[in-house]
mmCIF file of C-alpha atoms and ligand atoms in Angstrom:
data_model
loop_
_atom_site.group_PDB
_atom_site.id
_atom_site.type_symbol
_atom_site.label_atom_id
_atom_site.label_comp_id
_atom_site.label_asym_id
_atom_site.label_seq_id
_atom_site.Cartn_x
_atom_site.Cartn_y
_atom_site.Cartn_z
ATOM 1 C CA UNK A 1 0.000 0.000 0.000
ATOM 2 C CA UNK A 2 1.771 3.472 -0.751
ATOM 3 C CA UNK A 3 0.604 6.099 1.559
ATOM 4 C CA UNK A 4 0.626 9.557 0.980
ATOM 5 C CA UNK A 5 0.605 12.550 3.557
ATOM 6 C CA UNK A 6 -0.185 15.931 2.153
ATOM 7 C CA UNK A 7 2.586 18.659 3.352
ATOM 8 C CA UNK A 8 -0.043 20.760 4.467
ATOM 9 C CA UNK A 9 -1.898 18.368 6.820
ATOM 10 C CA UNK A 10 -2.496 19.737 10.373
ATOM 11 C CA UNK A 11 -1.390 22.948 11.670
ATOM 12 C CA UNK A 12 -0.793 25.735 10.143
ATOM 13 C CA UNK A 13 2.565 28.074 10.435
ATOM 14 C CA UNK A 14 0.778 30.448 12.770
ATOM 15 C CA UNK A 15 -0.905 27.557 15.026
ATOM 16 C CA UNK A 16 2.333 25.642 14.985
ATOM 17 C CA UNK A 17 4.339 28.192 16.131
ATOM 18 C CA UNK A 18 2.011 29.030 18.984
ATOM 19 C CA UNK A 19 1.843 25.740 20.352
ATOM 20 C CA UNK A 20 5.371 25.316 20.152
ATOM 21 C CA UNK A 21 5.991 28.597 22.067
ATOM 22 C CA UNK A 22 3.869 27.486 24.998
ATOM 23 C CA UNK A 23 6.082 24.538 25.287
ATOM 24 C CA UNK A 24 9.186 26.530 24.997
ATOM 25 C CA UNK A 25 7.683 28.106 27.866
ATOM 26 C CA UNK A 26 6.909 25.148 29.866
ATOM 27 C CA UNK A 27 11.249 24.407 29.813
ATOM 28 C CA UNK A 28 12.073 27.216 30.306
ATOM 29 C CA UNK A 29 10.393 27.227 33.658
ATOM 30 C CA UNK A 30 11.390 23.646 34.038
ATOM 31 C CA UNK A 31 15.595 24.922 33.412
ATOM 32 C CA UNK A 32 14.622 27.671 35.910
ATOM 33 C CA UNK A 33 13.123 25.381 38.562
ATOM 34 C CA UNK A 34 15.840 23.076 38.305
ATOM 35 C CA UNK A 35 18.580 25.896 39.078
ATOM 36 C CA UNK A 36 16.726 27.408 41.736
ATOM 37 C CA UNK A 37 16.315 24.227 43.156
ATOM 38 C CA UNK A 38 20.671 23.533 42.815
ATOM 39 C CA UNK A 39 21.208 26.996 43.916
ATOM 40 C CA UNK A 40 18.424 26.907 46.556
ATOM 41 C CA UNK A 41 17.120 30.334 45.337
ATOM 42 C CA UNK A 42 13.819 29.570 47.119
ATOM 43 C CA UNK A 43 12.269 33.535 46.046
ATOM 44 C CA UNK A 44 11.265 32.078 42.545
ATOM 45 C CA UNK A 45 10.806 28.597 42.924
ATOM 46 C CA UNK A 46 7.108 29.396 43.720
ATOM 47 C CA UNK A 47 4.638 28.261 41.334
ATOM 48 C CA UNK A 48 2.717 31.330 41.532
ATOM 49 C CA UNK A 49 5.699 33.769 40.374
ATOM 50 C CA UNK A 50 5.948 31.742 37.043
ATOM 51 C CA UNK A 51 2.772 30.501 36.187
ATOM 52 C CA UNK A 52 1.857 30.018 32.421
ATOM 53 C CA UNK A 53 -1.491 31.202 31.084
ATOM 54 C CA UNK A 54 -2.674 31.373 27.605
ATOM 55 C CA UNK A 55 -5.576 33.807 27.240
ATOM 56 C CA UNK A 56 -8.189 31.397 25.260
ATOM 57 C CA UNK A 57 -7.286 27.953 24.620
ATOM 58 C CA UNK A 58 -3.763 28.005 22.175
ATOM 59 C CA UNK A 59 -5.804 26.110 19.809
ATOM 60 C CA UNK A 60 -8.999 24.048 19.296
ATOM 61 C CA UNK A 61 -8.071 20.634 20.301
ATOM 62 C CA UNK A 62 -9.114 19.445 23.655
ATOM 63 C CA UNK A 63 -5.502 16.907 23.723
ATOM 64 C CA UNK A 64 -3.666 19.578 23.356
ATOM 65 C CA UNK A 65 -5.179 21.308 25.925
ATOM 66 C CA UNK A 66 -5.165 18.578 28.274
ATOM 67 C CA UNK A 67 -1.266 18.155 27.732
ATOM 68 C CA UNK A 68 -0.746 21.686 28.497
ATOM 69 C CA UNK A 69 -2.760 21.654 31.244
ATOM 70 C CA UNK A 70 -0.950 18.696 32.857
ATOM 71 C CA UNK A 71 2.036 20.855 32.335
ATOM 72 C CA UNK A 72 1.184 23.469 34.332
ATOM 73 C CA UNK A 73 -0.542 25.752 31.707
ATOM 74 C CA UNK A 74 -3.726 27.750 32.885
ATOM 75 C CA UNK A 75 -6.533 28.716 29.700
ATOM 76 C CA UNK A 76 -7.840 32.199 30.813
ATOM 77 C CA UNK A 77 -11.364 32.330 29.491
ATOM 78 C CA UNK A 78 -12.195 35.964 29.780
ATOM 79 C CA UNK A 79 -10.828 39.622 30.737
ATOM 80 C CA UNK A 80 -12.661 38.776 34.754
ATOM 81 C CA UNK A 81 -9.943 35.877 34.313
ATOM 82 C CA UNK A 82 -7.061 37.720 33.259
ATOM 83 C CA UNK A 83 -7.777 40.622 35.686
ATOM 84 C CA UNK A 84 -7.477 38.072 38.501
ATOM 85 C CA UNK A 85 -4.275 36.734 38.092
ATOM 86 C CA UNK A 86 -1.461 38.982 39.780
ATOM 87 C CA UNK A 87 1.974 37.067 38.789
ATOM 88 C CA UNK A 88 3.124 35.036 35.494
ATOM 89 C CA UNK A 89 3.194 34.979 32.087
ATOM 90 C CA UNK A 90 0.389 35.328 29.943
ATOM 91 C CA UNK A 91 0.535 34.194 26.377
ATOM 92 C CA UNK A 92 -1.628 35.212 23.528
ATOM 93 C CA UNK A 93 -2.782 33.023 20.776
ATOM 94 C CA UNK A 94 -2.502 32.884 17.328
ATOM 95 C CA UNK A 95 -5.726 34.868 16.989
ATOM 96 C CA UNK A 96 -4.144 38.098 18.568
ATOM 97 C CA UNK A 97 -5.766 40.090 21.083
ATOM 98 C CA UNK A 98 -6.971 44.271 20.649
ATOM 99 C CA UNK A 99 -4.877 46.575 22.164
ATOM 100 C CA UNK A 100 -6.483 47.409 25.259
ATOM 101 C CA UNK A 101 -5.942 43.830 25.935
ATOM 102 C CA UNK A 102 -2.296 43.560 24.735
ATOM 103 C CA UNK A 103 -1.657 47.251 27.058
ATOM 104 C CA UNK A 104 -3.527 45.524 30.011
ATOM 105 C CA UNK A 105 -1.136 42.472 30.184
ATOM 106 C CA UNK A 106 1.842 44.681 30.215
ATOM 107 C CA UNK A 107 0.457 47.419 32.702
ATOM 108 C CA UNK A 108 -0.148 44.728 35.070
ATOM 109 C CA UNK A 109 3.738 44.001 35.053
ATOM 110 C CA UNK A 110 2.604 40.569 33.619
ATOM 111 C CA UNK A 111 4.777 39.200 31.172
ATOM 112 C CA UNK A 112 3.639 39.052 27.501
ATOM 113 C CA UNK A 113 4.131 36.227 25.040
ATOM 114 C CA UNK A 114 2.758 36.829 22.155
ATOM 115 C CA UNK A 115 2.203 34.085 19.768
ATOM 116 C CA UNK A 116 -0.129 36.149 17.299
ATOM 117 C CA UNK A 117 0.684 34.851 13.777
ATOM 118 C CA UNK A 118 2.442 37.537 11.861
ATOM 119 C CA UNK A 119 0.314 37.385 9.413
ATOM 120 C CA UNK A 120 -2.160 39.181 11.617
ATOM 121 C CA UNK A 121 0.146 41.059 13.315
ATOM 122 C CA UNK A 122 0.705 42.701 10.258
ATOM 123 C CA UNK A 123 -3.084 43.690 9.603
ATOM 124 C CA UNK A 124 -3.047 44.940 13.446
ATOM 125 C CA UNK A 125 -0.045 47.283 11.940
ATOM 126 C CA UNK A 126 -2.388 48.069 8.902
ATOM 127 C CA UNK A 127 -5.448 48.728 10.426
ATOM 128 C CA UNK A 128 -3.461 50.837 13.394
ATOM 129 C CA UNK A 129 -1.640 53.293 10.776
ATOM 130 C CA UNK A 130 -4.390 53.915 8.363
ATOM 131 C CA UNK A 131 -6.990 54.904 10.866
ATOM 132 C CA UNK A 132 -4.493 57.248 12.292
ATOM 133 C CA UNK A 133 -3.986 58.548 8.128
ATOM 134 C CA UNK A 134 -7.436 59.514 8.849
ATOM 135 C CA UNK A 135 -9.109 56.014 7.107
ATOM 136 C CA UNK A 136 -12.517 54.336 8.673
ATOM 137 C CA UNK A 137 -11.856 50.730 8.355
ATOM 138 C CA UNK A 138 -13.798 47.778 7.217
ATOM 139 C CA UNK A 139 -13.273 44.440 8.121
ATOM 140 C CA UNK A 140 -14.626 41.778 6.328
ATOM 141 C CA UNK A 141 -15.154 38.630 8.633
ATOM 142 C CA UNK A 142 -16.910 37.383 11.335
ATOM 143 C CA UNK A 143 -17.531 40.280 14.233
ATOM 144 C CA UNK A 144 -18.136 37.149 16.523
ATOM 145 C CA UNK A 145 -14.793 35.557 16.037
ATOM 146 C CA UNK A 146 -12.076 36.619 18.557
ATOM 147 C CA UNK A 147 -9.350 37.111 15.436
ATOM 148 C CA UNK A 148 -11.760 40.392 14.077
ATOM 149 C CA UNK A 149 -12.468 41.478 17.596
ATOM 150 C CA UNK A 150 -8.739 41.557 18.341
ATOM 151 C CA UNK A 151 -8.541 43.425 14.740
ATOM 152 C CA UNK A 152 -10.800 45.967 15.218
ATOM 153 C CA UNK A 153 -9.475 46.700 18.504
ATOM 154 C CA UNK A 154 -5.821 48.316 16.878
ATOM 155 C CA UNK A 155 -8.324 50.774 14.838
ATOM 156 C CA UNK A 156 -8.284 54.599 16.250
ATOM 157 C CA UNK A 157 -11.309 55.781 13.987
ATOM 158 C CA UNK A 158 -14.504 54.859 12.748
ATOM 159 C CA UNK A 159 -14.203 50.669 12.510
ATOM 160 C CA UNK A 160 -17.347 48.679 10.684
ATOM 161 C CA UNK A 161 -17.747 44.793 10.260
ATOM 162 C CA UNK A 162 -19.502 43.275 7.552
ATOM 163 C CA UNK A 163 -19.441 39.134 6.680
ATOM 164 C CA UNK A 164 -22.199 39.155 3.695
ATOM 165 C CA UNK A 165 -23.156 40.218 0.033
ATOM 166 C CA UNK A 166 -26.062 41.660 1.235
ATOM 167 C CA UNK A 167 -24.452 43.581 4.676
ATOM 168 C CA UNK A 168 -22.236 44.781 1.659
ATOM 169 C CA UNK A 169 -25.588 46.371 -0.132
ATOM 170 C CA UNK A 170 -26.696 47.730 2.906
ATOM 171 C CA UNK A 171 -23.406 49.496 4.088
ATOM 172 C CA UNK A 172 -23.272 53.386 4.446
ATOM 173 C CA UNK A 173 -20.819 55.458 5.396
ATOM 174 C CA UNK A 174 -20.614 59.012 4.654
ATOM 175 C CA UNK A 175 -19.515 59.995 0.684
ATOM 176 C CA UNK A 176 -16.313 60.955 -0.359
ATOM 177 C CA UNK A 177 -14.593 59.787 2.956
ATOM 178 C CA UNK A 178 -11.530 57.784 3.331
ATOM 179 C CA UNK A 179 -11.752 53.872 3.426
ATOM 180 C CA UNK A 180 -9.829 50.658 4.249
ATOM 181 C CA UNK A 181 -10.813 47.267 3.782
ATOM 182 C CA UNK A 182 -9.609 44.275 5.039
ATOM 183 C CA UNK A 183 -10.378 40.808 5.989
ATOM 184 C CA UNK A 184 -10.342 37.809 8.368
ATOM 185 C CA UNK A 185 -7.258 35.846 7.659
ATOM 186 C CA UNK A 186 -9.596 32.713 6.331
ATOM 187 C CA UNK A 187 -12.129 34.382 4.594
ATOM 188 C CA UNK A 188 -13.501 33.071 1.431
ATOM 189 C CA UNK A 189 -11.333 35.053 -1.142
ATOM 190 C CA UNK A 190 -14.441 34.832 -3.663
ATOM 191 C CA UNK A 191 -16.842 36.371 -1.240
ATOM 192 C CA UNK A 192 -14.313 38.857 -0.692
ATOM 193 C CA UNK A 193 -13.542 39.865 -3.889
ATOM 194 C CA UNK A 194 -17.428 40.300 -4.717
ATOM 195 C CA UNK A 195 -17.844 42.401 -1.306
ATOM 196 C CA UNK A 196 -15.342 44.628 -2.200
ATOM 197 C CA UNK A 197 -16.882 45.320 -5.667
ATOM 198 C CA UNK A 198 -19.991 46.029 -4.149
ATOM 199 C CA UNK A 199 -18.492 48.315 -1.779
ATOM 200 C CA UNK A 200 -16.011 49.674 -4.426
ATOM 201 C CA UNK A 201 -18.878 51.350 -6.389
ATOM 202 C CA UNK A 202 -20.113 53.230 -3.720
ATOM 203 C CA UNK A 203 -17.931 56.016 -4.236
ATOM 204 C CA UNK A 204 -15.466 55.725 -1.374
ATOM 205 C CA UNK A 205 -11.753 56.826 -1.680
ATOM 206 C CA UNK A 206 -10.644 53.402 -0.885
ATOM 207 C CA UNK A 207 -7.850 51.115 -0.562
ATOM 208 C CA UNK A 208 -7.920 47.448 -0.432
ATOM 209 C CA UNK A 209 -5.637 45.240 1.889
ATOM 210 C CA UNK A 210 -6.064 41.482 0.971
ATOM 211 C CA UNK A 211 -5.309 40.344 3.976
ATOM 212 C CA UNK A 212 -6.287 36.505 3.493
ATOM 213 C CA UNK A 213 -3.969 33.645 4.382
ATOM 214 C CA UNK A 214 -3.252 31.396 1.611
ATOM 215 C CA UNK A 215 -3.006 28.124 4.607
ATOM 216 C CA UNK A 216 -6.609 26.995 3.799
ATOM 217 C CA UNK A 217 -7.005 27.038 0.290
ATOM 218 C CA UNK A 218 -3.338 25.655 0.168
ATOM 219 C CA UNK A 219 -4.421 22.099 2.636
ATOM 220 C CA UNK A 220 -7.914 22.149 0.482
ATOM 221 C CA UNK A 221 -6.615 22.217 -3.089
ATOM 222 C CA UNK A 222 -3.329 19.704 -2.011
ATOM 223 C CA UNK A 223 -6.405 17.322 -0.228
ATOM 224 C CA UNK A 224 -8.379 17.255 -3.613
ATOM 225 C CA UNK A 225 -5.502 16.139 -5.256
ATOM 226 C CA UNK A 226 -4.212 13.334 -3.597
ATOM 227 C CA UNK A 227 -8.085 12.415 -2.736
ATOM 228 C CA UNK A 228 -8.467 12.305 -6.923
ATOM 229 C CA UNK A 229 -5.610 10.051 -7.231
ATOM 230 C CA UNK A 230 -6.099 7.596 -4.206
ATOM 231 C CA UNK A 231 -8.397 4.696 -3.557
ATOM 232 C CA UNK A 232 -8.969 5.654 0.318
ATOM 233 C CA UNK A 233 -8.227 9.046 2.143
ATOM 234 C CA UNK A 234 -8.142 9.745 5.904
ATOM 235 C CA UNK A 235 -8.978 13.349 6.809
ATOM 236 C CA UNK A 236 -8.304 13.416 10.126
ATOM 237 C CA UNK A 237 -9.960 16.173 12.730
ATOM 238 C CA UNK A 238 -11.805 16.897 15.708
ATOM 239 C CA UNK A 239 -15.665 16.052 14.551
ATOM 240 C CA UNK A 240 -16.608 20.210 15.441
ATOM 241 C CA UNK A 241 -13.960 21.437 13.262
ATOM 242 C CA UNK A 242 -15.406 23.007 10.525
ATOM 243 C CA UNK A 243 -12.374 23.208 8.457
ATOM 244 C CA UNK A 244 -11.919 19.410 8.939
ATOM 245 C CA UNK A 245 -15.649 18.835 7.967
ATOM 246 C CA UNK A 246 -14.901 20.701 4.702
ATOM 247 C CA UNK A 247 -11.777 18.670 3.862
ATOM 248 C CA UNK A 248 -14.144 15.805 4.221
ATOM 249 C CA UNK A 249 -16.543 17.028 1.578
ATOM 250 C CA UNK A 250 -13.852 17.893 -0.502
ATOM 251 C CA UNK A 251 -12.441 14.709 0.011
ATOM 252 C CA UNK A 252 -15.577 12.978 -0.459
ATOM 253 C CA UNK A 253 -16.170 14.813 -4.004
ATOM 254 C CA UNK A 254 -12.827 13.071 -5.603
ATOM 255 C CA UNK A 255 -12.593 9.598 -3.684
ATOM 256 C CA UNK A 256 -15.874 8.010 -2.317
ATOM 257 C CA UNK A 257 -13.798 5.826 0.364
ATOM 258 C CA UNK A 258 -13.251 8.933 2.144
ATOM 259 C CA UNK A 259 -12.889 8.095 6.164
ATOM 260 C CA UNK A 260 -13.085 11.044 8.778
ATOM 261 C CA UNK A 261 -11.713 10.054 12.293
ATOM 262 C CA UNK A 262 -10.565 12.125 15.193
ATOM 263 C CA UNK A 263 -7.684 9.736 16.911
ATOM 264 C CA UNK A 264 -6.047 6.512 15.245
ATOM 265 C CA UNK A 265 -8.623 4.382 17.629
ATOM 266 C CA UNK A 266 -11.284 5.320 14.958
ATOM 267 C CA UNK A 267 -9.068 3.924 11.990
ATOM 268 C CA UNK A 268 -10.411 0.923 10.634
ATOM 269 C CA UNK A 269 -7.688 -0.765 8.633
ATOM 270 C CA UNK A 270 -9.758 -3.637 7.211
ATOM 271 C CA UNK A 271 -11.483 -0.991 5.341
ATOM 272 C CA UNK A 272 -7.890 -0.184 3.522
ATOM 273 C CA UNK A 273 -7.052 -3.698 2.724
ATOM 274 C CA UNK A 274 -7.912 -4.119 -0.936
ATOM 275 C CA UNK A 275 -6.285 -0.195 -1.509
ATOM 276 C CA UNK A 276 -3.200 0.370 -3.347
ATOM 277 C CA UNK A 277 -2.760 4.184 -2.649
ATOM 278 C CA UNK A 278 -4.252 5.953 0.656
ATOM 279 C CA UNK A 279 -3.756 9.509 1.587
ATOM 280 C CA UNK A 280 -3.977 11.342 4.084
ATOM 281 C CA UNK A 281 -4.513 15.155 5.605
ATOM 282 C CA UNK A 282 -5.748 16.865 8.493
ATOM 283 C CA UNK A 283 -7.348 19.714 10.150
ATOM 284 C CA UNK A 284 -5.744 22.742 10.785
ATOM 285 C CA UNK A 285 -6.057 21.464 14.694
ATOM 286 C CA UNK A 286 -4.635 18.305 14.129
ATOM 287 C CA UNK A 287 -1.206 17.530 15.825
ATOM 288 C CA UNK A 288 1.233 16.255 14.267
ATOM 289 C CA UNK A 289 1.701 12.989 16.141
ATOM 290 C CA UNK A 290 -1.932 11.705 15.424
ATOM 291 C CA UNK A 291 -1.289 12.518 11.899
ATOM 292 C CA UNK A 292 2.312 10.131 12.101
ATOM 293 C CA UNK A 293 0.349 7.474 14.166
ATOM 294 C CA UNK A 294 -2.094 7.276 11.684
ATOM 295 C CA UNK A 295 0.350 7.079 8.845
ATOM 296 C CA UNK A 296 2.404 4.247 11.140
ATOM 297 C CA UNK A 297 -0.641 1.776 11.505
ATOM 298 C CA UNK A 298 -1.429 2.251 7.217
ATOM 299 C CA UNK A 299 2.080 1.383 6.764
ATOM 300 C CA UNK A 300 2.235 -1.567 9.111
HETATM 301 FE FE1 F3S B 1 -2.598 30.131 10.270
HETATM 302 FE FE2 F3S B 1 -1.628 32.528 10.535
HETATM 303 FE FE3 F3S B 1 -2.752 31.815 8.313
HETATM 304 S S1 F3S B 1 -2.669 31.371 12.087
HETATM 305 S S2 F3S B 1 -4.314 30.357 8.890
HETATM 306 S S3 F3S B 1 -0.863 30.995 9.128
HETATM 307 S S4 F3S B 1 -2.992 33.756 9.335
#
């Protein structure tokens, strides 16, 4: 049976590098306990002084979580959260956080991680120097989803939110005035490009910051593929995760032995038996050692 594992399975370079800060974090407390401990240097060998928190979960995959937490890592679930903690070192997701959160961390003499992908780092820089050129800003994305509430958050002037054609009909702002439009990282780049032709005719001076990352369409057209040319595929993913779901479909589309399981425990293998090629991919919250157990057990 030749297996085949797309590149892009799993995380993404902005989740992976999260997650791998947070453990980074977890030995360097580990190196530091261990000298304080040689060097008795009792002060900062309490637990409380160097406590890891990661304000939200680092990413959407309860074993992850669980790891972390047995590691010493506390999820703050809301500002009340944060605002209780008085020591340690707070770390900030992919996602990114608004300023007033990012200021709040550091006023508290907390120390700051941040693992906020560059990617929107960047539009936080965008978004932060146009509305002081004098620019309202529009984000296109979902207003419920923490990545454009951290977004809009780095704007100094008028900030609007649309995530539909039709919110695109409806939107008014006052003629003539200055404009800049950007979007959720994983936005559908065909829904944005019609949105912003609907809200390019409206007679704003406006620029236009594609601000989509390429990491989805890059794992869905690489799945298709390999689905086209195998006799099985695996998409592997937590059964919630929407982007999973939709490799599934897409999956489904080009190979009809398409299998969808969360851990290798769901594999069936006597499925596979007759198959000459199998691939596989994952979610975007899929770590990387499911995705090589998986591709162990096919290969057995
Ligand atoms: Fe991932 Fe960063 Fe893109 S978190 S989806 S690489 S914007």
């Amino acid at each position: 049976m030749k297996v085949t594992v797309a590149k892009s399975a799993g995380f993404c370079f902005g989740v992976k590098r999260a997650v791998e800060t947070v453990y980074k974090e977890i030995e360097s407390r580990r190196e530091q306990r261990e000298f304080n401990r040689e060097n008795k240097n009792e002060k900062f060998n309490s637990e409380e002084w160097d406590h890891i928190y990661t304000y939200g979960p680092i990413i959407h995959n309860e074993q992850v979580v669980a790891d972390l937490e047995k590691n010493g890592v506390t999820v703050l679930n809301s500002m009340e959260e944060l605002q209780a903690v008085e020591h340690g070192t707070v770390i900030i997701r992919s996602h990114g956080v608004d300023q007033k959160t990012n200021d709040y961390i550091r006023e508290q003499g907390l120390k700051l991680v941040d693992a906020t992908c560059p990617f929107v780092k960047k539009i936080h820089k965008t978004v932060m120097e146009k509305s002081r050129d004098g620019y309202a800003i529009l984000i296109i994305g979902n207003e419920k989803h923490p990545e454009v509430q951290g977004i809009k958050g780095w704007s100094e002037s008028d900030t609007f939110i649309i995530n539909t054609e039709e919110e695109a009909q409806k939107f008014e702002y006052d003629k003539g005035k200055k404009l800049c439009v950007v979007a959720q990282t994983t936005f559908n780049y065909k829904k944005f490009d019609k949105m912003v032709e609907i809200i390019g005719k409206k007679g704003y001076d406006i620029i236009v910051v594609n601000t989509i990352c390429n990491a989805t369409n890059k794992r869905q057209a690489e799945a298709r593929q390999i689905a086209s040319g195998s006799d099985a595929m695996i998409v592997i993913g937590g059964r919630s995760s929407s982007n999973t779901q939709k490799l599934y479909e897409i999956c489904k589309e080009e190979c009809k032995n398409t299998y969808y399981i969360q851990k290798l425990e769901d594999l069936d293998l006597k499925k596979l038996q007759t198959c000459r090629n199998v691939g596989i991919t994952a979610g975007a919250s899929t770590p990387n050692n499911i995705i090589e157990e998986v591709l162990a057990e096919c290969q057995n």
